[in-house]
Amino acid sequence: MAEDEASEGARGDRTAKGRTGEGRKAEGRTTEGRTHPAPGQAREYRVAELARKAGITERTLRFYRERGLIPPPRREGRIAWYDDHHLARLRTISALLERGHTLSGIADLTSAFESGRDAGEALGLVEPTEETPVRLTPEALADHFAGEVTPENLAAALELGYVTVSGEEIVHISRRLLEVSASLVREGVPLADVLAAGREVREHADALAALFADVLRTHTALKDADRLRPLAKAVVDAELSLALDRRLTQEP
DNA sequence: ATTCTTACA
DNA sequence: TGTAAGGA
């Protein structure tokens, strides 16, 4: 929130040279030839500037870097250059700290982010499905689950493939699953239990899918698979309803 | 002289 | 996590 972008060039800084001929990305140029500082401009910051923008001290920034909580900066001789990616990461860290997370926990989360990103890209999570992915910021995800987005839970969600990391945003693989999970948490179910249940459901669903695929493969043409797909979902939906009736009415 | 690292408190 | 000291 409280960002002081304007104060950057306003004050007479102690470094008279400023940027030492750094080949920066192209500025937002209008047709009139004027350049204006676009918000969220992709530029680089030295340590002191990044720390100011992130609202932390230089020492803390260095500390985070030693713990591997932020990626190493671009080194130009002795000077460390950070970019907006680092800034976004620092803001996420601050937000998580305010939510009571520990530094080591955030370090786990960070490594989970990176491993999850690699795993997601390696596995090529492109599946033909009706489920629509939803993009959201880490903060938005935390809001969905009432502060239950612990590093452990996030790692589990990454493991399950529920969420992947895309740049600085998180992608949940299914809007329906996201909303249902959030609802369960709001109803008082711990997110860890939701994820554990999700893992079991995943296994049973895989078994059901294998069963239907087998039946369809042996008795119908392969080109009919897509057309018959809703039948399989209807069967499971109906059977689950009946099973829930039995469970929730017979047992007190 | 400035920026960053190391080490100590 | 602050700070003093030293290397580049």
PDB file of C-alpha atoms (C1' of nucleotides) in Angstrom:
ATOM      1  CA  MET A   1       0.000   0.000   0.000  1.00  0.00           C
ATOM      2  CA  ALA A   2       2.026   2.888   1.285  1.00  0.00           C
ATOM      3  CA  GLU A   3       4.513   3.278  -1.518  1.00  0.00           C
ATOM      4  CA  ASP A   4       6.561   6.361  -2.039  1.00  0.00           C
ATOM      5  CA  GLU A   5       7.496   6.160  -5.658  1.00  0.00           C
ATOM      6  CA  ALA A   6       7.349   9.911  -6.065  1.00  0.00           C
ATOM      7  CA  SER A   7      10.008  10.588  -3.488  1.00  0.00           C
ATOM      8  CA  GLU A   8      12.525   8.629  -5.511  1.00  0.00           C
ATOM      9  CA  GLY A   9      13.751  11.318  -7.846  1.00  0.00           C
ATOM     10  CA  ALA A  10      12.393  14.238  -5.892  1.00  0.00           C
ATOM     11  CA  ARG A  11      15.047  14.532  -3.279  1.00  0.00           C
ATOM     12  CA  GLY A  12      18.583  15.504  -4.116  1.00  0.00           C
ATOM     13  CA  ASP A  13      20.224  12.162  -3.609  1.00  0.00           C
ATOM     14  CA  ARG A  14      23.697  11.701  -2.306  1.00  0.00           C
ATOM     15  CA  THR A  15      24.717   9.940  -5.473  1.00  0.00           C
ATOM     16  CA  ALA A  16      24.966  12.619  -8.085  1.00  0.00           C
ATOM     17  CA  LYS A  17      25.477  10.183 -10.929  1.00  0.00           C
ATOM     18  CA  GLY A  18      22.399   8.092 -10.223  1.00  0.00           C
ATOM     19  CA  ARG A  19      22.193   5.337 -12.785  1.00  0.00           C
ATOM     20  CA  THR A  20      25.622   4.888 -14.273  1.00  0.00           C
ATOM     21  CA  GLY A  21      24.692   4.479 -17.891  1.00  0.00           C
ATOM     22  CA  GLU A  22      22.716   1.340 -17.276  1.00  0.00           C
ATOM     23  CA  GLY A  23      21.046  -0.032 -20.370  1.00  0.00           C
ATOM     24  CA  ARG A  24      17.568  -0.090 -18.884  1.00  0.00           C
ATOM     25  CA  LYS A  25      14.388  -1.396 -20.478  1.00  0.00           C
ATOM     26  CA  ALA A  26      12.562   0.975 -22.779  1.00  0.00           C
ATOM     27  CA  GLU A  27      10.539   3.639 -21.010  1.00  0.00           C
ATOM     28  CA  GLY A  28       6.853   4.119 -21.632  1.00  0.00           C
ATOM     29  CA  ARG A  29       7.146   6.454 -24.587  1.00  0.00           C
ATOM     30  CA  THR A  30       4.236   8.407 -25.993  1.00  0.00           C
ATOM     31  CA  THR A  31       3.982   9.579 -29.567  1.00  0.00           C
ATOM     32  CA  GLU A  32       4.782  13.095 -28.428  1.00  0.00           C
ATOM     33  CA  GLY A  33       8.211  11.823 -27.496  1.00  0.00           C
ATOM     34  CA  ARG A  34       7.565  12.368 -23.804  1.00  0.00           C
ATOM     35  CA  THR A  35       8.434   9.720 -21.286  1.00  0.00           C
ATOM     36  CA  HIS A  36       6.434   9.224 -18.154  1.00  0.00           C
ATOM     37  CA  PRO A  37       7.120   6.791 -15.349  1.00  0.00           C
ATOM     38  CA  ALA A  38       4.539   4.086 -15.761  1.00  0.00           C
ATOM     39  CA  PRO A  39       3.397   2.462 -12.525  1.00  0.00           C
ATOM     40  CA  GLY A  40       5.029  -0.849 -11.905  1.00  0.00           C
ATOM     41  CA  GLN A  41       7.794  -0.009 -14.276  1.00  0.00           C
ATOM     42  CA  ALA A  42      10.240  -2.834 -14.828  1.00  0.00           C
ATOM     43  CA  ARG A  43      13.496  -1.443 -13.494  1.00  0.00           C
ATOM     44  CA  GLU A  44      16.250  -2.436 -11.152  1.00  0.00           C
ATOM     45  CA  TYR A  45      17.079  -1.316  -7.653  1.00  0.00           C
ATOM     46  CA  ARG A  46      20.191  -1.295  -5.548  1.00  0.00           C
ATOM     47  CA  VAL A  47      20.087  -2.698  -2.032  1.00  0.00           C
ATOM     48  CA  ALA A  48      19.143   0.484  -0.181  1.00  0.00           C
ATOM     49  CA  GLU A  49      16.390   1.370  -2.627  1.00  0.00           C
ATOM     50  CA  LEU A  50      14.889  -2.105  -2.636  1.00  0.00           C
ATOM     51  CA  ALA A  51      14.928  -2.224   1.152  1.00  0.00           C
ATOM     52  CA  ARG A  52      13.130   1.127   1.333  1.00  0.00           C
ATOM     53  CA  LYS A  53      10.463   0.034  -1.120  1.00  0.00           C
ATOM     54  CA  ALA A  54       9.988  -3.237   0.728  1.00  0.00           C
ATOM     55  CA  GLY A  55       9.833  -1.486   4.083  1.00  0.00           C
ATOM     56  CA  ILE A  56      12.721  -3.408   5.617  1.00  0.00           C
ATOM     57  CA  THR A  57      16.284  -2.592   6.565  1.00  0.00           C
ATOM     58  CA  GLU A  58      19.261  -3.441   4.431  1.00  0.00           C
ATOM     59  CA  ARG A  59      20.398  -5.845   7.101  1.00  0.00           C
ATOM     60  CA  THR A  60      17.105  -7.694   6.981  1.00  0.00           C
ATOM     61  CA  LEU A  61      17.250  -7.873   3.198  1.00  0.00           C
ATOM     62  CA  ARG A  62      20.728  -9.327   3.402  1.00  0.00           C
ATOM     63  CA  PHE A  63      19.502 -11.753   6.033  1.00  0.00           C
ATOM     64  CA  TYR A  64      16.685 -12.958   3.792  1.00  0.00           C
ATOM     65  CA  ARG A  65      19.115 -13.464   0.971  1.00  0.00           C
ATOM     66  CA  GLU A  66      21.423 -15.530   3.171  1.00  0.00           C
ATOM     67  CA  ARG A  67      18.468 -17.738   4.077  1.00  0.00           C
ATOM     68  CA  GLY A  68      17.583 -18.193   0.439  1.00  0.00           C
ATOM     69  CA  LEU A  69      14.239 -16.460   0.812  1.00  0.00           C
ATOM     70  CA  ILE A  70      14.860 -14.322  -2.229  1.00  0.00           C
ATOM     71  CA  PRO A  71      16.657 -15.197  -5.459  1.00  0.00           C
ATOM     72  CA  PRO A  72      20.224 -13.957  -5.806  1.00  0.00           C
ATOM     73  CA  PRO A  73      20.461 -10.525  -7.391  1.00  0.00           C
ATOM     74  CA  ARG A  74      22.172  -9.731 -10.645  1.00  0.00           C
ATOM     75  CA  ARG A  75      25.753  -8.910  -9.823  1.00  0.00           C
ATOM     76  CA  GLU A  76      27.581  -6.180 -11.619  1.00  0.00           C
ATOM     77  CA  GLY A  77      30.955  -6.188 -10.005  1.00  0.00           C
ATOM     78  CA  ARG A  78      30.326  -5.397  -6.344  1.00  0.00           C
ATOM     79  CA  ILE A  79      26.908  -3.903  -6.969  1.00  0.00           C
ATOM     80  CA  ALA A  80      23.825  -6.056  -6.491  1.00  0.00           C
ATOM     81  CA  TRP A  81      20.872  -5.234  -8.742  1.00  0.00           C
ATOM     82  CA  TYR A  82      17.395  -6.330  -7.732  1.00  0.00           C
ATOM     83  CA  ASP A  83      14.242  -6.131  -9.830  1.00  0.00           C
ATOM     84  CA  ASP A  84      10.487  -6.101  -9.313  1.00  0.00           C
ATOM     85  CA  HIS A  85      10.473  -9.845  -8.898  1.00  0.00           C
ATOM     86  CA  HIS A  86      12.566  -9.471  -5.773  1.00  0.00           C
ATOM     87  CA  LEU A  87      10.323  -6.664  -4.558  1.00  0.00           C
ATOM     88  CA  ALA A  88       7.205  -8.771  -5.010  1.00  0.00           C
ATOM     89  CA  ARG A  89       8.837 -11.624  -3.187  1.00  0.00           C
ATOM     90  CA  LEU A  90       9.770  -9.373  -0.272  1.00  0.00           C
ATOM     91  CA  ARG A  91       6.228  -8.079  -0.002  1.00  0.00           C
ATOM     92  CA  THR A  92       4.946 -11.633   0.064  1.00  0.00           C
ATOM     93  CA  ILE A  93       7.418 -12.487   2.799  1.00  0.00           C
ATOM     94  CA  SER A  94       6.341  -9.478   4.841  1.00  0.00           C
ATOM     95  CA  ALA A  95       2.690 -10.417   4.418  1.00  0.00           C
ATOM     96  CA  LEU A  96       3.377 -13.965   5.552  1.00  0.00           C
ATOM     97  CA  LEU A  97       5.400 -12.745   8.528  1.00  0.00           C
ATOM     98  CA  GLU A  98       2.504 -10.542   9.606  1.00  0.00           C
ATOM     99  CA  ARG A  99       0.307 -13.609   9.428  1.00  0.00           C
ATOM    100  CA  GLY A 100       2.482 -15.244  12.028  1.00  0.00           C
ATOM    101  CA  HIS A 101       4.635 -17.420   9.819  1.00  0.00           C
ATOM    102  CA  THR A 102       8.193 -18.127  10.848  1.00  0.00           C
ATOM    103  CA  LEU A 103      11.185 -17.355   8.709  1.00  0.00           C
ATOM    104  CA  SER A 104      12.167 -20.994   8.350  1.00  0.00           C
ATOM    105  CA  GLY A 105       8.613 -21.803   7.383  1.00  0.00           C
ATOM    106  CA  ILE A 106       8.697 -19.167   4.681  1.00  0.00           C
ATOM    107  CA  ALA A 107      11.985 -20.594   3.478  1.00  0.00           C
ATOM    108  CA  ASP A 108      10.259 -23.957   3.072  1.00  0.00           C
ATOM    109  CA  LEU A 109       7.467 -22.239   1.235  1.00  0.00           C
ATOM    110  CA  THR A 110       9.926 -20.575  -1.078  1.00  0.00           C
ATOM    111  CA  SER A 111      11.609 -23.836  -1.941  1.00  0.00           C
ATOM    112  CA  ALA A 112       8.188 -25.399  -2.389  1.00  0.00           C
ATOM    113  CA  PHE A 113       7.383 -22.614  -4.818  1.00  0.00           C
ATOM    114  CA  GLU A 114      10.438 -23.312  -6.856  1.00  0.00           C
ATOM    115  CA  SER A 115      10.118 -27.091  -6.806  1.00  0.00           C
ATOM    116  CA  GLY A 116       6.439 -26.772  -7.579  1.00  0.00           C
ATOM    117  CA  ARG A 117       7.132 -24.527 -10.514  1.00  0.00           C
ATOM    118  CA  ASP A 118       9.705 -26.897 -11.868  1.00  0.00           C
ATOM    119  CA  ALA A 119       7.490 -29.917 -11.296  1.00  0.00           C
ATOM    120  CA  GLY A 120       4.486 -28.212 -12.849  1.00  0.00           C
ATOM    121  CA  GLU A 121       6.376 -27.223 -15.947  1.00  0.00           C
ATOM    122  CA  ALA A 122       8.120 -30.577 -16.221  1.00  0.00           C
ATOM    123  CA  LEU A 123       4.899 -32.520 -15.930  1.00  0.00           C
ATOM    124  CA  GLY A 124       3.251 -30.170 -18.393  1.00  0.00           C
ATOM    125  CA  LEU A 125       0.040 -29.729 -16.490  1.00  0.00           C
ATOM    126  CA  VAL A 126      -2.062 -29.294 -19.604  1.00  0.00           C
ATOM    127  CA  GLU A 127      -5.051 -31.527 -19.197  1.00  0.00           C
ATOM    128  CA  PRO A 128      -8.189 -31.415 -21.354  1.00  0.00           C
ATOM    129  CA  THR A 129     -10.888 -30.856 -18.797  1.00  0.00           C
ATOM    130  CA  GLU A 130     -13.891 -28.755 -18.032  1.00  0.00           C
ATOM    131  CA  GLU A 131     -12.238 -27.447 -14.915  1.00  0.00           C
ATOM    132  CA  THR A 132     -11.191 -23.846 -15.298  1.00  0.00           C
ATOM    133  CA  PRO A 133      -7.943 -22.719 -13.676  1.00  0.00           C
ATOM    134  CA  VAL A 134      -7.942 -19.538 -11.640  1.00  0.00           C
ATOM    135  CA  ARG A 135      -5.026 -17.168 -11.141  1.00  0.00           C
ATOM    136  CA  LEU A 136      -4.577 -15.380  -7.848  1.00  0.00           C
ATOM    137  CA  THR A 137      -1.893 -13.714  -5.799  1.00  0.00           C
ATOM    138  CA  PRO A 138      -0.440 -15.498  -2.771  1.00  0.00           C
ATOM    139  CA  GLU A 139      -2.219 -12.947  -0.598  1.00  0.00           C
ATOM    140  CA  ALA A 140      -5.550 -13.657  -2.275  1.00  0.00           C
ATOM    141  CA  LEU A 141      -5.015 -17.369  -1.775  1.00  0.00           C
ATOM    142  CA  ALA A 142      -4.288 -16.789   1.899  1.00  0.00           C
ATOM    143  CA  ASP A 143      -7.504 -14.791   2.200  1.00  0.00           C
ATOM    144  CA  HIS A 144      -9.496 -17.682   0.721  1.00  0.00           C
ATOM    145  CA  PHE A 145      -8.346 -19.989   3.477  1.00  0.00           C
ATOM    146  CA  ALA A 146      -8.425 -17.708   6.499  1.00  0.00           C
ATOM    147  CA  GLY A 147      -4.710 -17.731   7.141  1.00  0.00           C
ATOM    148  CA  GLU A 148      -4.411 -21.511   6.930  1.00  0.00           C
ATOM    149  CA  VAL A 149      -2.034 -21.334   3.990  1.00  0.00           C
ATOM    150  CA  THR A 150       0.930 -22.678   5.909  1.00  0.00           C
ATOM    151  CA  PRO A 151       4.057 -23.744   4.088  1.00  0.00           C
ATOM    152  CA  GLU A 152       3.142 -27.351   4.823  1.00  0.00           C
ATOM    153  CA  ASN A 153      -0.322 -26.976   3.337  1.00  0.00           C
ATOM    154  CA  LEU A 154       1.023 -25.129   0.341  1.00  0.00           C
ATOM    155  CA  ALA A 155       3.577 -27.836  -0.259  1.00  0.00           C
ATOM    156  CA  ALA A 156       0.799 -30.436  -0.070  1.00  0.00           C
ATOM    157  CA  ALA A 157      -1.325 -28.486  -2.530  1.00  0.00           C
ATOM    158  CA  LEU A 158       1.625 -28.251  -4.895  1.00  0.00           C
ATOM    159  CA  GLU A 159       2.224 -31.968  -4.499  1.00  0.00           C
ATOM    160  CA  LEU A 160      -1.394 -32.682  -5.346  1.00  0.00           C
ATOM    161  CA  GLY A 161      -1.225 -30.429  -8.359  1.00  0.00           C
ATOM    162  CA  TYR A 162      -4.017 -28.291  -6.961  1.00  0.00           C
ATOM    163  CA  VAL A 163      -1.866 -25.230  -7.332  1.00  0.00           C
ATOM    164  CA  THR A 164       1.126 -24.301  -9.430  1.00  0.00           C
ATOM    165  CA  VAL A 165       3.259 -21.220  -9.455  1.00  0.00           C
ATOM    166  CA  SER A 166       3.316 -18.943 -12.469  1.00  0.00           C
ATOM    167  CA  GLY A 167       5.651 -16.050 -12.027  1.00  0.00           C
ATOM    168  CA  GLU A 168       4.534 -14.212  -8.925  1.00  0.00           C
ATOM    169  CA  GLU A 169       1.012 -15.576  -9.070  1.00  0.00           C
ATOM    170  CA  ILE A 170      -0.530 -18.841  -8.016  1.00  0.00           C
ATOM    171  CA  VAL A 171      -2.707 -20.853 -10.356  1.00  0.00           C
ATOM    172  CA  HIS A 172      -5.309 -23.137  -8.851  1.00  0.00           C
ATOM    173  CA  ILE A 173      -6.114 -25.899 -11.267  1.00  0.00           C
ATOM    174  CA  SER A 174      -9.854 -25.841 -10.682  1.00  0.00           C
ATOM    175  CA  ARG A 175     -12.136 -23.009  -9.700  1.00  0.00           C
ATOM    176  CA  ARG A 176     -14.654 -25.511  -8.379  1.00  0.00           C
ATOM    177  CA  LEU A 177     -12.117 -27.270  -6.191  1.00  0.00           C
ATOM    178  CA  LEU A 178     -10.801 -23.946  -4.950  1.00  0.00           C
ATOM    179  CA  GLU A 179     -14.241 -22.732  -3.942  1.00  0.00           C
ATOM    180  CA  VAL A 180     -15.240 -26.018  -2.352  1.00  0.00           C
ATOM    181  CA  SER A 181     -11.991 -26.172  -0.410  1.00  0.00           C
ATOM    182  CA  ALA A 182     -12.442 -22.617   0.797  1.00  0.00           C
ATOM    183  CA  SER A 183     -16.004 -23.397   1.852  1.00  0.00           C
ATOM    184  CA  LEU A 184     -14.913 -26.430   3.834  1.00  0.00           C
ATOM    185  CA  VAL A 185     -12.283 -24.373   5.610  1.00  0.00           C
ATOM    186  CA  ARG A 186     -14.887 -21.718   6.377  1.00  0.00           C
ATOM    187  CA  GLU A 187     -17.037 -24.475   7.850  1.00  0.00           C
ATOM    188  CA  GLY A 188     -14.259 -25.283  10.257  1.00  0.00           C
ATOM    189  CA  VAL A 189     -12.418 -28.099   8.501  1.00  0.00           C
ATOM    190  CA  PRO A 190      -8.658 -27.621   8.784  1.00  0.00           C
ATOM    191  CA  LEU A 191      -7.076 -27.072   5.405  1.00  0.00           C
ATOM    192  CA  ALA A 192      -4.616 -29.861   6.081  1.00  0.00           C
ATOM    193  CA  ASP A 193      -7.539 -32.281   6.449  1.00  0.00           C
ATOM    194  CA  VAL A 194      -9.168 -30.930   3.306  1.00  0.00           C
ATOM    195  CA  LEU A 195      -5.981 -31.579   1.391  1.00  0.00           C
ATOM    196  CA  ALA A 196      -5.580 -35.044   2.894  1.00  0.00           C
ATOM    197  CA  ALA A 197      -9.152 -35.870   1.908  1.00  0.00           C
ATOM    198  CA  GLY A 198      -8.498 -34.458  -1.528  1.00  0.00           C
ATOM    199  CA  ARG A 199      -5.601 -36.816  -1.931  1.00  0.00           C
ATOM    200  CA  GLU A 200      -7.796 -39.807  -1.121  1.00  0.00           C
ATOM    201  CA  VAL A 201     -10.555 -38.608  -3.407  1.00  0.00           C
ATOM    202  CA  ARG A 202      -7.970 -38.268  -6.132  1.00  0.00           C
ATOM    203  CA  GLU A 203      -6.992 -41.921  -5.728  1.00  0.00           C
ATOM    204  CA  HIS A 204     -10.562 -43.162  -5.799  1.00  0.00           C
ATOM    205  CA  ALA A 205     -11.376 -40.947  -8.751  1.00  0.00           C
ATOM    206  CA  ASP A 206      -8.406 -42.343 -10.604  1.00  0.00           C
ATOM    207  CA  ALA A 207      -9.666 -45.844  -9.924  1.00  0.00           C
ATOM    208  CA  LEU A 208     -13.145 -44.929 -11.175  1.00  0.00           C
ATOM    209  CA  ALA A 209     -11.724 -43.310 -14.278  1.00  0.00           C
ATOM    210  CA  ALA A 210      -9.646 -46.401 -14.964  1.00  0.00           C
ATOM    211  CA  LEU A 211     -12.741 -48.555 -14.571  1.00  0.00           C
ATOM    212  CA  PHE A 212     -14.780 -46.489 -17.024  1.00  0.00           C
ATOM    213  CA  ALA A 213     -11.929 -46.247 -19.461  1.00  0.00           C
ATOM    214  CA  ASP A 214     -11.645 -50.011 -19.393  1.00  0.00           C
ATOM    215  CA  VAL A 215     -15.359 -50.540 -19.951  1.00  0.00           C
ATOM    216  CA  LEU A 216     -15.513 -48.013 -22.740  1.00  0.00           C
ATOM    217  CA  ARG A 217     -12.393 -49.389 -24.380  1.00  0.00           C
ATOM    218  CA  THR A 218     -13.665 -52.934 -24.506  1.00  0.00           C
ATOM    219  CA  HIS A 219     -17.254 -52.256 -25.574  1.00  0.00           C
ATOM    220  CA  THR A 220     -17.261 -49.034 -27.581  1.00  0.00           C
ATOM    221  CA  ALA A 221     -15.227 -47.261 -30.196  1.00  0.00           C
ATOM    222  CA  LEU A 222     -12.553 -44.937 -28.947  1.00  0.00           C
ATOM    223  CA  LYS A 223     -14.080 -42.005 -30.786  1.00  0.00           C
ATOM    224  CA  ASP A 224     -17.159 -42.339 -28.582  1.00  0.00           C
ATOM    225  CA  ALA A 225     -15.176 -41.755 -25.395  1.00  0.00           C
ATOM    226  CA  ASP A 226     -15.763 -38.009 -25.309  1.00  0.00           C
ATOM    227  CA  ARG A 227     -19.476 -38.461 -26.004  1.00  0.00           C
ATOM    228  CA  LEU A 228     -19.879 -41.077 -23.293  1.00  0.00           C
ATOM    229  CA  ARG A 229     -17.842 -39.183 -20.767  1.00  0.00           C
ATOM    230  CA  PRO A 230     -20.857 -37.430 -19.187  1.00  0.00           C
ATOM    231  CA  LEU A 231     -22.415 -40.833 -18.559  1.00  0.00           C
ATOM    232  CA  ALA A 232     -19.536 -41.810 -16.346  1.00  0.00           C
ATOM    233  CA  LYS A 233     -19.827 -38.582 -14.396  1.00  0.00           C
ATOM    234  CA  ALA A 234     -23.573 -39.087 -14.000  1.00  0.00           C
ATOM    235  CA  VAL A 235     -23.100 -42.574 -12.660  1.00  0.00           C
ATOM    236  CA  VAL A 236     -20.587 -41.442 -10.087  1.00  0.00           C
ATOM    237  CA  ASP A 237     -22.715 -38.452  -9.123  1.00  0.00           C
ATOM    238  CA  ALA A 238     -25.776 -40.636  -8.590  1.00  0.00           C
ATOM    239  CA  GLU A 239     -23.904 -43.316  -6.722  1.00  0.00           C
ATOM    240  CA  LEU A 240     -22.242 -40.762  -4.490  1.00  0.00           C
ATOM    241  CA  SER A 241     -25.625 -39.263  -3.656  1.00  0.00           C
ATOM    242  CA  LEU A 242     -26.953 -42.658  -2.678  1.00  0.00           C
ATOM    243  CA  ALA A 243     -23.850 -43.433  -0.664  1.00  0.00           C
ATOM    244  CA  LEU A 244     -24.116 -40.120   1.177  1.00  0.00           C
ATOM    245  CA  ASP A 245     -27.745 -40.866   1.939  1.00  0.00           C
ATOM    246  CA  ARG A 246     -26.745 -44.140   3.498  1.00  0.00           C
ATOM    247  CA  ARG A 247     -23.881 -42.642   5.477  1.00  0.00           C
ATOM    248  CA  LEU A 248     -25.566 -39.523   6.757  1.00  0.00           C
ATOM    249  CA  THR A 249     -28.934 -41.056   7.622  1.00  0.00           C
ATOM    250  CA  GLN A 250     -27.903 -44.353   9.172  1.00  0.00           C
ATOM    251  CA  GLU A 251     -25.154 -43.042  11.407  1.00  0.00           C
ATOM    252  CA  PRO A 252     -25.912 -40.556  14.155  1.00  0.00           C
TER     253      PRO A 252
ATOM    254  C1'  DA B   1      34.545   7.275  -1.819  1.00  0.00           C
ATOM    255  C1'  DT B   2      30.887   3.977  -2.182  1.00  0.00           C
ATOM    256  C1'  DT B   3      29.007  -0.535  -1.828  1.00  0.00           C
ATOM    257  C1'  DC B   4      29.051  -4.992   0.005  1.00  0.00           C
ATOM    258  C1'  DT B   5      30.753  -8.720   3.268  1.00  0.00           C
ATOM    259  C1'  DT B   6      32.353 -10.501   7.445  1.00  0.00           C
ATOM    260  C1'  DA B   7      32.278 -10.704  12.168  1.00  0.00           C
ATOM    261  C1'  DC B   8      30.857  -9.474  16.578  1.00  0.00           C
ATOM    262  C1'  DA B   9      27.491  -7.959  19.961  1.00  0.00           C
TER     263       DA B   9
ATOM    264  C1'  DT C   1      19.054  -7.598  13.864  1.00  0.00           C
ATOM    265  C1'  DG C   2      22.303  -3.457  14.597  1.00  0.00           C
ATOM    266  C1'  DT C   3      26.836  -2.006  13.782  1.00  0.00           C
ATOM    267  C1'  DA C   4      31.746  -1.676  13.304  1.00  0.00           C
ATOM    268  C1'  DA C   5      35.575  -2.896  10.350  1.00  0.00           C
ATOM    269  C1'  DG C   6      37.717  -4.211   6.112  1.00  0.00           C
ATOM    270  C1'  DG C   7      38.055  -5.673   1.054  1.00  0.00           C
ATOM    271  C1'  DA C   8      37.228  -4.309  -3.763  1.00  0.00           C
TER     272       DA C   8
END
